[in-house]
PDB file of C-alpha atoms and ligand atoms in Angstrom:
ATOM      1  CA  MET A  14      -9.062   4.772  40.316  1.00 48.00           C
ATOM      2  CA  TRP A  15      -8.989   4.372  36.568  1.00 52.00           C
ATOM      3  CA  THR A  16      -6.875   7.230  35.304  1.00 62.00           C
ATOM      4  CA  PRO A  17      -5.773   7.885  31.742  1.00 63.00           C
ATOM      5  CA  ILE A  18      -2.272   6.854  32.792  1.00 68.00           C
ATOM      6  CA  ALA A  19      -3.503   3.574  34.212  1.00 65.00           C
ATOM      7  CA  GLU A  20      -5.393   3.016  31.005  1.00 67.00           C
ATOM      8  CA  GLU A  21      -2.294   3.673  28.961  1.00 68.00           C
ATOM      9  CA  ALA A  22      -0.233   1.334  31.143  1.00 65.00           C
ATOM     10  CA  GLU A  23      -2.811  -1.383  30.695  1.00 63.00           C
ATOM     11  CA  ARG A  24      -2.703  -0.949  26.952  1.00 65.00           C
ATOM     12  CA  ALA A  25       1.086  -1.066  26.939  1.00 64.00           C
ATOM     13  CA  ALA A  26       1.010  -4.259  28.980  1.00 61.00           C
ATOM     14  CA  ARG A  27      -1.304  -5.858  26.452  1.00 62.00           C
ATOM     15  CA  VAL A  28       1.099  -5.052  23.650  1.00 60.00           C
ATOM     16  CA  LEU A  29       4.336  -5.820  25.441  1.00 58.00           C
ATOM     17  CA  HIS A  30       3.182  -9.143  26.859  1.00 55.00           C
ATOM     18  CA  PRO A  31       1.542 -10.773  23.923  1.00 51.00           C
ATOM     19  CA  HIS A  32       1.023 -14.143  25.664  1.00 48.00           C
ATOM     20  CA  GLY A  33      -2.448 -15.359  25.119  1.00 53.00           C
ATOM     21  CA  ARG A  34      -2.680 -13.242  22.014  1.00 72.00           C
ATOM     22  CA  GLU A  35      -1.749 -16.068  19.683  1.00 83.00           C
ATOM     23  CA  MET A  36      -4.518 -16.762  17.237  1.00 88.00           C
ATOM     24  CA  GLN A  37      -5.146 -19.606  14.876  1.00 88.00           C
ATOM     25  CA  ARG A  38      -3.251 -19.321  11.631  1.00 90.00           C
ATOM     26  CA  PRO A  39      -5.688 -19.337   8.707  1.00 91.00           C
ATOM     27  CA  ALA A  40      -6.279 -22.678   7.029  1.00 90.00           C
ATOM     28  CA  GLN A  41      -5.714 -20.955   3.733  1.00 94.00           C
ATOM     29  CA  ARG A  42      -3.290 -18.165   3.027  1.00 97.00           C
ATOM     30  CA  ARG A  43      -4.971 -14.787   2.525  1.00 98.00           C
ATOM     31  CA  ILE A  44      -3.731 -12.295  -0.042  1.00 98.00           C
ATOM     32  CA  LEU A  45      -5.080  -8.762   0.352  1.00 98.00           C
ATOM     33  CA  THR A  46      -4.495  -5.793  -1.877  1.00 98.00           C
ATOM     34  CA  VAL A  47      -4.629  -2.466  -0.075  1.00 98.00           C
ATOM     35  CA  ALA A  48      -5.961  -0.073  -2.677  1.00 98.00           C
ATOM     36  CA  ASN A  49      -7.392   3.404  -3.071  1.00 96.00           C
ATOM     37  CA  GLN A  50      -6.135   5.561  -5.893  1.00 94.00           C
ATOM     38  CA  LYS A  51      -6.414   8.600  -3.699  1.00 93.00           C
ATOM     39  CA  GLY A  52      -3.073   9.429  -2.112  1.00 94.00           C
ATOM     40  CA  GLY A  53      -2.667  10.045   1.592  1.00 94.00           C
ATOM     41  CA  VAL A  54      -5.643   7.998   2.798  1.00 95.00           C
ATOM     42  CA  GLY A  55      -3.576   5.637   4.922  1.00 97.00           C
ATOM     43  CA  LYS A  56      -2.836   2.749   2.556  1.00 98.00           C
ATOM     44  CA  THR A  57       0.803   2.394   3.521  1.00 98.00           C
ATOM     45  CA  THR A  58       0.272   3.169   7.190  1.00 98.00           C
ATOM     46  CA  SER A  59      -2.489   0.583   7.387  1.00 98.00           C
ATOM     47  CA  THR A  60      -0.538  -2.012   5.413  1.00 98.00           C
ATOM     48  CA  VAL A  61       2.518  -1.953   7.645  1.00 98.00           C
ATOM     49  CA  ASN A  62       0.680  -1.598  10.943  1.00 98.00           C
ATOM     50  CA  LEU A  63      -1.904  -4.279  10.188  1.00 98.00           C
ATOM     51  CA  ALA A  64       0.959  -6.525   9.083  1.00 98.00           C
ATOM     52  CA  ALA A  65       2.790  -5.882  12.352  1.00 98.00           C
ATOM     53  CA  ALA A  66      -0.385  -6.474  14.342  1.00 98.00           C
ATOM     54  CA  LEU A  67      -1.065  -9.756  12.535  1.00 98.00           C
ATOM     55  CA  THR A  68       2.494 -10.810  13.301  1.00 98.00           C
ATOM     56  CA  SER A  69       1.924 -10.129  16.987  1.00 96.00           C
ATOM     57  CA  TYR A  70      -0.986 -12.588  16.852  1.00 96.00           C
ATOM     58  CA  GLY A  71       1.354 -15.313  15.662  1.00 96.00           C
ATOM     59  CA  MET A  72       0.842 -14.933  11.920  1.00 97.00           C
ATOM     60  CA  ARG A  73       3.683 -14.852   9.438  1.00 98.00           C
ATOM     61  CA  VAL A  74       3.144 -11.939   7.088  1.00 98.00           C
ATOM     62  CA  LEU A  75       4.601 -10.709   3.816  1.00 98.00           C
ATOM     63  CA  VAL A  76       4.236  -7.079   2.796  1.00 98.00           C
ATOM     64  CA  VAL A  77       4.711  -6.408  -0.896  1.00 98.00           C
ATOM     65  CA  ASP A  78       5.595  -2.783  -1.503  1.00 98.00           C
ATOM     66  CA  LEU A  79       4.174  -1.898  -4.900  1.00 98.00           C
ATOM     67  CA  ASP A  80       4.619   1.866  -4.683  1.00 98.00           C
ATOM     68  CA  PRO A  81       7.795   3.320  -6.244  1.00 97.00           C
ATOM     69  CA  GLN A  82       7.889   5.737  -3.303  1.00 97.00           C
ATOM     70  CA  GLY A  83       8.856   2.775  -1.142  1.00 98.00           C
ATOM     71  CA  ASN A  84       7.128   4.123   1.955  1.00 98.00           C
ATOM     72  CA  ALA A  85       6.154   0.682   3.228  1.00 98.00           C
ATOM     73  CA  SER A  86       9.765  -0.445   2.853  1.00 98.00           C
ATOM     74  CA  THR A  87      10.889   2.579   4.854  1.00 97.00           C
ATOM     75  CA  ALA A  88       8.364   1.952   7.615  1.00 97.00           C
ATOM     76  CA  LEU A  89       9.507  -1.660   7.905  1.00 98.00           C
ATOM     77  CA  GLY A  90      13.136  -0.645   8.041  1.00 97.00           C
ATOM     78  CA  VAL A  91      14.222  -2.556   4.953  1.00 98.00           C
ATOM     79  CA  GLU A  92      16.861  -1.499   2.455  1.00 98.00           C
ATOM     80  CA  HIS A  93      15.350  -0.090  -0.718  1.00 98.00           C
ATOM     81  CA  THR A  94      17.933   2.054  -2.441  1.00 97.00           C
ATOM     82  CA  SER A  95      18.018   1.835  -6.216  1.00 96.00           C
ATOM     83  CA  GLY A  96      19.519  -1.482  -7.309  1.00 95.00           C
ATOM     84  CA  THR A  97      18.348  -3.440  -4.233  1.00 98.00           C
ATOM     85  CA  PRO A  98      16.618  -6.647  -5.397  1.00 98.00           C
ATOM     86  CA  SER A  99      12.991  -5.596  -5.259  1.00 98.00           C
ATOM     87  CA  VAL A 100       9.484  -6.134  -6.500  1.00 98.00           C
ATOM     88  CA  TYR A 101      10.550  -4.494  -9.748  1.00 97.00           C
ATOM     89  CA  GLU A 102      12.930  -7.299 -10.772  1.00 97.00           C
ATOM     90  CA  ALA A 103      10.402  -9.867  -9.543  1.00 97.00           C
ATOM     91  CA  LEU A 104       7.704  -8.306 -11.767  1.00 97.00           C
ATOM     92  CA  LEU A 105       9.999  -8.422 -14.762  1.00 95.00           C
ATOM     93  CA  GLY A 106      10.726 -12.078 -13.974  1.00 95.00           C
ATOM     94  CA  GLU A 107      14.433 -11.395 -13.587  1.00 96.00           C
ATOM     95  CA  ILE A 108      14.596 -12.794 -10.071  1.00 97.00           C
ATOM     96  CA  GLU A 109      12.554 -15.085  -7.851  1.00 97.00           C
ATOM     97  CA  LEU A 110      10.403 -13.537  -5.174  1.00 98.00           C
ATOM     98  CA  ALA A 111      12.529 -15.096  -2.429  1.00 97.00           C
ATOM     99  CA  ASP A 112      15.574 -13.229  -3.704  1.00 98.00           C
ATOM    100  CA  ALA A 113      13.885  -9.900  -2.995  1.00 98.00           C
ATOM    101  CA  VAL A 114      12.439 -10.761   0.420  1.00 98.00           C
ATOM    102  CA  GLN A 115      13.904  -9.083   3.488  1.00 98.00           C
ATOM    103  CA  GLU A 116      13.085  -9.415   7.163  1.00 98.00           C
ATOM    104  CA  SER A 117      11.649  -6.265   8.715  1.00 97.00           C
ATOM    105  CA  THR A 118      13.149  -4.652  11.775  1.00 94.00           C
ATOM    106  CA  GLN A 119       9.802  -5.260  13.464  1.00 93.00           C
ATOM    107  CA  SER A 120       9.965  -9.053  13.554  1.00 96.00           C
ATOM    108  CA  PRO A 121      11.532 -11.995  11.725  1.00 97.00           C
ATOM    109  CA  GLU A 122       7.950 -13.097  11.065  1.00 98.00           C
ATOM    110  CA  LEU A 123       7.239  -9.889   9.173  1.00 98.00           C
ATOM    111  CA  LEU A 124       8.768 -10.004   5.714  1.00 98.00           C
ATOM    112  CA  CYS A 125       8.897  -7.354   3.028  1.00 98.00           C
ATOM    113  CA  VAL A 126       9.526  -7.275  -0.683  1.00 98.00           C
ATOM    114  CA  PRO A 127      10.749  -3.701  -1.044  1.00 98.00           C
ATOM    115  CA  ALA A 128      10.070  -1.213  -3.800  1.00 98.00           C
ATOM    116  CA  THR A 129      12.850   0.933  -5.162  1.00 98.00           C
ATOM    117  CA  ILE A 130      12.564   3.994  -7.339  1.00 97.00           C
ATOM    118  CA  ASP A 131      13.256   1.656 -10.286  1.00 96.00           C
ATOM    119  CA  LEU A 132       9.614   0.637 -10.012  1.00 97.00           C
ATOM    120  CA  ALA A 133       8.599   4.059 -11.305  1.00 95.00           C
ATOM    121  CA  GLY A 134       9.458   2.888 -14.819  1.00 94.00           C
ATOM    122  CA  ALA A 135       7.477  -0.323 -14.525  1.00 94.00           C
ATOM    123  CA  GLU A 136       4.124   1.288 -15.206  1.00 91.00           C
ATOM    124  CA  ILE A 137       5.325   1.991 -18.749  1.00 93.00           C
ATOM    125  CA  GLU A 138       7.659  -0.965 -19.214  1.00 94.00           C
ATOM    126  CA  LEU A 139       4.891  -3.404 -18.367  1.00 93.00           C
ATOM    127  CA  VAL A 140       2.639  -2.139 -21.156  1.00 93.00           C
ATOM    128  CA  SER A 141       4.413  -4.065 -23.882  1.00 93.00           C
ATOM    129  CA  MET A 142       4.952  -7.218 -21.841  1.00 92.00           C
ATOM    130  CA  VAL A 143       3.279 -10.578 -22.197  1.00 91.00           C
ATOM    131  CA  ALA A 144       0.657 -11.169 -19.494  1.00 93.00           C
ATOM    132  CA  ARG A 145       1.289  -7.677 -18.265  1.00 96.00           C
ATOM    133  CA  GLU A 146      -1.568  -7.748 -15.765  1.00 97.00           C
ATOM    134  CA  ALA A 147      -0.496 -11.041 -14.218  1.00 97.00           C
ATOM    135  CA  ARG A 148       3.193 -10.448 -13.564  1.00 98.00           C
ATOM    136  CA  LEU A 149       2.756 -10.003  -9.827  1.00 98.00           C
ATOM    137  CA  LYS A 150       0.485 -13.028  -9.618  1.00 98.00           C
ATOM    138  CA  GLN A 151       3.228 -15.051 -11.272  1.00 98.00           C
ATOM    139  CA  ALA A 152       5.811 -13.736  -8.843  1.00 98.00           C
ATOM    140  CA  LEU A 153       3.535 -14.507  -5.888  1.00 98.00           C
ATOM    141  CA  ASN A 154       2.912 -18.090  -7.003  1.00 98.00           C
ATOM    142  CA  ASP A 155       1.892 -20.748  -4.484  1.00 97.00           C
ATOM    143  CA  GLU A 156       5.273 -22.383  -4.474  1.00 97.00           C
ATOM    144  CA  ALA A 157       7.101 -19.152  -3.682  1.00 98.00           C
ATOM    145  CA  LEU A 158       4.651 -18.283  -0.898  1.00 98.00           C
ATOM    146  CA  ASP A 159       4.703 -21.829   0.508  1.00 98.00           C
ATOM    147  CA  GLU A 160       8.447 -21.584   0.725  1.00 98.00           C
ATOM    148  CA  LEU A 161       8.164 -18.361   2.696  1.00 98.00           C
ATOM    149  CA  ASP A 162       5.469 -20.039   4.810  1.00 97.00           C
ATOM    150  CA  VAL A 163       3.386 -16.863   5.087  1.00 98.00           C
ATOM    151  CA  ASP A 164      -0.229 -16.724   6.277  1.00 98.00           C
ATOM    152  CA  TYR A 165      -0.992 -13.239   5.028  1.00 98.00           C
ATOM    153  CA  VAL A 166       0.246 -11.235   2.079  1.00 98.00           C
ATOM    154  CA  LEU A 167      -0.560  -7.520   2.090  1.00 98.00           C
ATOM    155  CA  ILE A 168       0.119  -5.584  -1.102  1.00 98.00           C
ATOM    156  CA  ASP A 169       0.571  -1.826  -0.731  1.00 98.00           C
ATOM    157  CA  CYS A 170      -0.586  -0.045  -3.903  1.00 98.00           C
ATOM    158  CA  PRO A 171       0.535   3.245  -5.407  1.00 97.00           C
ATOM    159  CA  PRO A 172      -2.015   6.082  -5.553  1.00 96.00           C
ATOM    160  CA  SER A 173      -3.190   5.354  -9.085  1.00 94.00           C
ATOM    161  CA  LEU A 174      -5.282   2.868 -10.999  1.00 93.00           C
ATOM    162  CA  GLY A 175      -2.533   2.002 -13.440  1.00 94.00           C
ATOM    163  CA  LEU A 176      -0.957  -1.321 -14.308  1.00 96.00           C
ATOM    164  CA  LEU A 177       0.733  -1.742 -10.942  1.00 97.00           C
ATOM    165  CA  THR A 178      -2.578  -1.555  -9.122  1.00 97.00           C
ATOM    166  CA  VAL A 179      -4.170  -3.837 -11.707  1.00 97.00           C
ATOM    167  CA  ASN A 180      -1.358  -6.330 -11.068  1.00 98.00           C
ATOM    168  CA  ALA A 181      -2.104  -6.124  -7.354  1.00 98.00           C
ATOM    169  CA  LEU A 182      -5.828  -6.724  -7.968  1.00 98.00           C
ATOM    170  CA  VAL A 183      -5.080  -9.730 -10.152  1.00 98.00           C
ATOM    171  CA  ALA A 184      -2.677 -11.236  -7.595  1.00 98.00           C
ATOM    172  CA  ALA A 185      -5.076 -11.052  -4.637  1.00 98.00           C
ATOM    173  CA  ALA A 186      -8.358 -12.629  -3.596  1.00 98.00           C
ATOM    174  CA  GLU A 187      -9.337  -9.757  -1.333  1.00 98.00           C
ATOM    175  CA  VAL A 188      -9.269  -5.989  -1.527  1.00 98.00           C
ATOM    176  CA  LEU A 189      -8.896  -3.851   1.577  1.00 98.00           C
ATOM    177  CA  ILE A 190      -9.903  -0.231   0.995  1.00 98.00           C
ATOM    178  CA  PRO A 191      -8.741   2.348   3.518  1.00 97.00           C
ATOM    179  CA  ILE A 192     -11.045   5.351   3.593  1.00 96.00           C
ATOM    180  CA  GLN A 193     -10.010   8.552   5.284  1.00 94.00           C
ATOM    181  CA  CYS A 194     -12.619  10.192   7.510  1.00 91.00           C
ATOM    182  CA  GLU A 195     -12.234  13.492   5.718  1.00 86.00           C
ATOM    183  CA  TYR A 196     -13.836  15.770   3.168  1.00 79.00           C
ATOM    184  CA  TYR A 197     -14.406  14.005  -0.146  1.00 81.00           C
ATOM    185  CA  ALA A 198     -13.706  10.643   1.483  1.00 82.00           C
ATOM    186  CA  LEU A 199     -15.808   8.787  -1.041  1.00 84.00           C
ATOM    187  CA  GLU A 200     -14.548  10.782  -3.972  1.00 83.00           C
ATOM    188  CA  GLY A 201     -12.911   8.372  -6.366  1.00 83.00           C
ATOM    189  CA  VAL A 202     -14.157   5.304  -4.516  1.00 92.00           C
ATOM    190  CA  GLY A 203     -16.764   4.802  -7.259  1.00 91.00           C
ATOM    191  CA  GLN A 204     -14.014   4.732  -9.843  1.00 92.00           C
ATOM    192  CA  LEU A 205     -12.053   2.249  -7.749  1.00 95.00           C
ATOM    193  CA  LEU A 206     -15.129   0.022  -7.462  1.00 96.00           C
ATOM    194  CA  ASN A 207     -15.594   0.152 -11.236  1.00 95.00           C
ATOM    195  CA  ASN A 208     -12.016  -0.900 -11.768  1.00 95.00           C
ATOM    196  CA  ILE A 209     -12.343  -3.723  -9.288  1.00 97.00           C
ATOM    197  CA  GLU A 210     -15.469  -4.867 -11.168  1.00 97.00           C
ATOM    198  CA  LEU A 211     -13.576  -4.813 -14.452  1.00 96.00           C
ATOM    199  CA  VAL A 212     -10.730  -6.844 -13.032  1.00 97.00           C
ATOM    200  CA  ARG A 213     -13.210  -9.284 -11.527  1.00 97.00           C
ATOM    201  CA  ALA A 214     -15.036  -9.653 -14.826  1.00 97.00           C
ATOM    202  CA  HIS A 215     -12.008 -10.130 -17.016  1.00 96.00           C
ATOM    203  CA  LEU A 216      -8.927 -11.054 -15.046  1.00 97.00           C
ATOM    204  CA  ASN A 217      -9.668 -12.402 -11.582  1.00 98.00           C
ATOM    205  CA  THR A 218     -13.118 -13.814 -10.887  1.00 98.00           C
ATOM    206  CA  SER A 219     -12.297 -14.607  -7.271  1.00 96.00           C
ATOM    207  CA  LEU A 220     -11.581 -10.990  -6.362  1.00 98.00           C
ATOM    208  CA  ASN A 221     -13.751  -9.556  -3.639  1.00 97.00           C
ATOM    209  CA  ILE A 222     -13.854  -6.424  -1.497  1.00 97.00           C
ATOM    210  CA  SER A 223     -13.618  -8.009   1.912  1.00 97.00           C
ATOM    211  CA  THR A 224     -12.557  -5.153   4.123  1.00 98.00           C
ATOM    212  CA  ILE A 225     -13.051  -1.417   4.504  1.00 98.00           C
ATOM    213  CA  LEU A 226     -10.969   0.400   7.095  1.00 98.00           C
ATOM    214  CA  LEU A 227     -11.800   3.915   8.256  1.00 97.00           C
ATOM    215  CA  THR A 228      -8.628   5.876   8.950  1.00 97.00           C
ATOM    216  CA  MET A 229      -7.543   9.176  10.512  1.00 96.00           C
ATOM    217  CA  TYR A 230     -10.742   9.524  12.481  1.00 95.00           C
ATOM    218  CA  ASP A 231     -10.948  12.730  14.452  1.00 92.00           C
ATOM    219  CA  GLY A 232     -13.683  12.447  17.040  1.00 86.00           C
ATOM    220  CA  ARG A 233     -13.826  16.207  17.489  1.00 87.00           C
ATOM    221  CA  THR A 234     -15.312  16.774  14.094  1.00 86.00           C
ATOM    222  CA  LYS A 235     -18.879  16.118  13.086  1.00 88.00           C
ATOM    223  CA  LEU A 236     -17.657  15.402   9.623  1.00 88.00           C
ATOM    224  CA  ALA A 237     -15.786  12.280  10.724  1.00 89.00           C
ATOM    225  CA  ASP A 238     -19.020  10.795  12.036  1.00 90.00           C
ATOM    226  CA  GLN A 239     -20.873  11.698   8.862  1.00 90.00           C
ATOM    227  CA  VAL A 240     -18.252   9.938   6.768  1.00 90.00           C
ATOM    228  CA  THR A 241     -18.309   6.913   9.055  1.00 92.00           C
ATOM    229  CA  THR A 242     -22.079   6.642   8.801  1.00 93.00           C
ATOM    230  CA  GLU A 243     -22.068   7.046   5.050  1.00 91.00           C
ATOM    231  CA  VAL A 244     -19.376   4.433   4.522  1.00 94.00           C
ATOM    232  CA  ARG A 245     -21.134   1.960   6.812  1.00 95.00           C
ATOM    233  CA  GLN A 246     -24.393   2.504   4.957  1.00 94.00           C
ATOM    234  CA  HIS A 247     -22.706   1.799   1.686  1.00 92.00           C
ATOM    235  CA  PHE A 248     -20.475  -1.131   2.600  1.00 95.00           C
ATOM    236  CA  GLY A 249     -22.297  -2.698   5.548  1.00 96.00           C
ATOM    237  CA  ASP A 250     -20.456  -5.260   7.617  1.00 95.00           C
ATOM    238  CA  ARG A 251     -17.427  -5.212   5.401  1.00 96.00           C
ATOM    239  CA  VAL A 252     -16.445  -2.056   7.290  1.00 97.00           C
ATOM    240  CA  LEU A 253     -14.338  -3.002  10.299  1.00 98.00           C
ATOM    241  CA  ARG A 254     -15.884  -1.819  13.568  1.00 97.00           C
ATOM    242  CA  THR A 255     -12.482  -0.539  14.621  1.00 97.00           C
ATOM    243  CA  VAL A 256     -11.734   2.936  13.343  1.00 97.00           C
ATOM    244  CA  ILE A 257      -8.138   4.192  13.233  1.00 97.00           C
ATOM    245  CA  PRO A 258      -7.840   7.503  15.096  1.00 97.00           C
ATOM    246  CA  ARG A 259      -5.824  10.409  13.811  1.00 96.00           C
ATOM    247  CA  SER A 260      -2.662  10.394  15.887  1.00 96.00           C
ATOM    248  CA  VAL A 261       0.668  12.136  15.572  1.00 97.00           C
ATOM    249  CA  LYS A 262       2.467   9.039  16.887  1.00 97.00           C
ATOM    250  CA  VAL A 263       1.166   6.999  13.960  1.00 98.00           C
ATOM    251  CA  SER A 264       2.629   9.483  11.511  1.00 98.00           C
ATOM    252  CA  GLU A 265       5.948   9.709  13.368  1.00 97.00           C
ATOM    253  CA  ALA A 266       6.717   5.987  13.471  1.00 97.00           C
ATOM    254  CA  PRO A 267       7.881   5.519   9.843  1.00 96.00           C
ATOM    255  CA  GLY A 268      10.492   8.226  10.362  1.00 95.00           C
ATOM    256  CA  PHE A 269      12.163   5.771  12.749  1.00 96.00           C
ATOM    257  CA  GLY A 270      11.797   2.822  10.396  1.00 95.00           C
ATOM    258  CA  GLN A 271       9.209   1.415  12.771  1.00 96.00           C
ATOM    259  CA  THR A 272       5.583   0.422  12.897  1.00 97.00           C
ATOM    260  CA  ILE A 273       3.409   2.026  15.550  1.00 98.00           C
ATOM    261  CA  LEU A 274       3.484  -1.248  17.492  1.00 97.00           C
ATOM    262  CA  ALA A 275       7.233  -0.923  17.945  1.00 96.00           C
ATOM    263  CA  TYR A 276       7.351   2.860  18.201  1.00 97.00           C
ATOM    264  CA  ASP A 277       4.661   3.341  20.830  1.00 97.00           C
ATOM    265  CA  PRO A 278       3.037   0.082  21.824  1.00 96.00           C
ATOM    266  CA  GLY A 279       0.725   1.665  24.365  1.00 95.00           C
ATOM    267  CA  SER A 280      -0.675   4.297  22.067  1.00 97.00           C
ATOM    268  CA  ARG A 281      -4.228   4.404  20.834  1.00 97.00           C
ATOM    269  CA  GLY A 282      -2.891   4.044  17.316  1.00 98.00           C
ATOM    270  CA  ALA A 283      -1.178   0.767  18.175  1.00 98.00           C
ATOM    271  CA  MET A 284      -4.256  -0.537  19.952  1.00 98.00           C
ATOM    272  CA  SER A 285      -6.533   0.366  17.088  1.00 98.00           C
ATOM    273  CA  TYR A 286      -4.386  -1.468  14.567  1.00 98.00           C
ATOM    274  CA  LEU A 287      -4.280  -4.496  16.886  1.00 98.00           C
ATOM    275  CA  ASP A 288      -8.075  -4.400  17.143  1.00 98.00           C
ATOM    276  CA  ALA A 289      -8.504  -4.020  13.391  1.00 98.00           C
ATOM    277  CA  ALA A 290      -6.172  -6.948  12.759  1.00 98.00           C
ATOM    278  CA  ARG A 291      -8.085  -9.064  15.255  1.00 97.00           C
ATOM    279  CA  GLU A 292     -11.258  -8.341  13.300  1.00 97.00           C
ATOM    280  CA  MET A 293      -9.506  -9.407  10.116  1.00 97.00           C
ATOM    281  CA  VAL A 294      -8.527 -12.687  11.703  1.00 96.00           C
ATOM    282  CA  ALA A 295     -12.127 -13.167  12.819  1.00 93.00           C
ATOM    283  CA  GLN A 296     -13.249 -12.735   9.192  1.00 89.00           C
ATOM    284  CA  GLN A 297     -10.941 -15.578   8.323  1.00 74.00           C
ATOM    285  CA  ASP A 298     -12.654 -17.761  10.913  1.00 72.00           C
ATOM    286  CA  ALA A 299     -16.042 -16.725   9.594  1.00 72.00           C
ATOM    287  CA  GLY A 300     -14.865 -17.952   6.193  1.00 59.00           C
ATOM    288  CA  THR A 301     -14.171 -14.795   4.295  1.00 53.00           C
ATOM    289  CA  GLY A 302     -14.972 -15.819   0.835  1.00 46.00           C
ATOM    290  CA  ARG A 303     -17.467 -12.977   0.906  1.00 45.00           C
TER     291      ARG A 303
HETATM  292  P1  LIG L 405      -1.190   6.512   1.381  1.00 87.70           P
HETATM  293  O1  LIG L 405      -0.305   5.315   1.430  1.00 87.70           O
HETATM  294  O2  LIG L 405      -2.619   6.173   1.118  1.00 87.70           O
HETATM  295  O3  LIG L 405      -0.706   7.568   0.453  1.00 87.70           O
HETATM  296  P2  LIG L 405      -0.145   7.072   4.009  1.00 87.70           P
HETATM  297  O4  LIG L 405      -0.347   5.829   4.789  1.00 87.70           O
HETATM  298  O5  LIG L 405       1.221   7.329   3.484  1.00 87.70           O
HETATM  299  O6  LIG L 405      -1.211   7.172   2.843  1.00 87.70           O
HETATM  300  O7  LIG L 405      -0.624   8.278   4.933  1.00 87.70           O
HETATM  301  C1  LIG L 405      -0.584   9.617   4.451  1.00 87.70           C
HETATM  302  C2  LIG L 405      -0.026  10.518   5.539  1.00 87.70           C
HETATM  303  O8  LIG L 405      -0.893  10.512   6.655  1.00 87.70           O
HETATM  304  C3  LIG L 405       1.317  10.061   6.049  1.00 87.70           C
HETATM  305  O9  LIG L 405       2.087  11.186   6.345  1.00 87.70           O
HETATM  306  C4  LIG L 405       0.984   9.298   7.309  1.00 87.70           C
HETATM  307  O10 LIG L 405       2.036   9.318   8.248  1.00 87.70           O
HETATM  308  C5  LIG L 405      -0.227  10.057   7.807  1.00 87.70           C
HETATM  309  N1  LIG L 405      -1.137   9.204   8.567  1.00 87.70           N
HETATM  310  C6  LIG L 405      -1.636   8.000   8.188  1.00 87.70           C
HETATM  311  N2  LIG L 405      -2.454   7.499   9.133  1.00 87.70           N
HETATM  312  C7  LIG L 405      -2.482   8.408  10.131  1.00 87.70           C
HETATM  313  C8  LIG L 405      -3.148   8.480  11.408  1.00 87.70           C
HETATM  314  N3  LIG L 405      -3.955   7.519  11.836  1.00 87.70           N
HETATM  315  N4  LIG L 405      -2.953   9.588  12.152  1.00 87.70           N
HETATM  316  C9  LIG L 405      -2.135  10.580  11.730  1.00 87.70           C
HETATM  317  N5  LIG L 405      -1.480  10.571  10.564  1.00 87.70           N
HETATM  318  C10 LIG L 405      -1.633   9.502   9.768  1.00 87.70           C
HETATM  319 MG1  LIG L 406       1.383   4.873   0.247  1.00 87.70          MG
END
């Protein structure tokens, strides 16, 4: 008999015994910026859990924490107290990227450039700097990333459209937009799209919105389905089929310095991030130059 417990056990087995889950590393490194200027939509949660999921498929992944709150750094269990070599010093060109990279507690294949509270000043400090929009791109140069040998770079943005987010959009080829299945889900998305267009027109012609991820889906509400339908109508097949469910476990994991894959591998949250990451890898095979 197929009981919920059996189902859960099966899921756990899939996560705990990853053999056969190895996937082809992409021919070309992919750099994705995870952006949405609305706070609390699941940017950080999606960044760290997708990164962990990609790692479990055999990819080597770098997470760049670009939010002064440092939530991604926390979730990956990396040191990020003020003064720790971080993305801030790398943006200012004071240190090389490699000097700020730490291994996550999740896996030695999952790296993180942490953000400290020092980054809070960067939004203003950058204004008067030369090539202020391209500082992150410089830090994430090919040589530095080759040395780290990473297949994916995921950049976690702060909840604003300021210079830090612009730096993230200039440094990446792809944008991943998490959209929360909630009231006003699309509020502000228009503004984000405008900004992405501006960056594409003036600063980074290869930028493209490759991926939309629906987060915090609550199947009990009609609203969640309305949002899902609306987003799919608007963005078509760029919306991943996998939808991330609302789950307490997902929100608990960062408190333990863990991703959901480590915290509760058999949970629906873990499975959904694994499925979403698998779809992302499939995009790569389909030649995501969208
Ligand atoms: P953002 O980075 O966009 O501000 P977060 O990823 O920090 O958003 O998520 C906002 C809050 O929602 C956090 O407290 C997080 O733990 C919680 N959260 C994110 N995804 C889920 C989910 N699928 N289910 C339940 N809570 C979630
Ligand atoms: Mg965040």
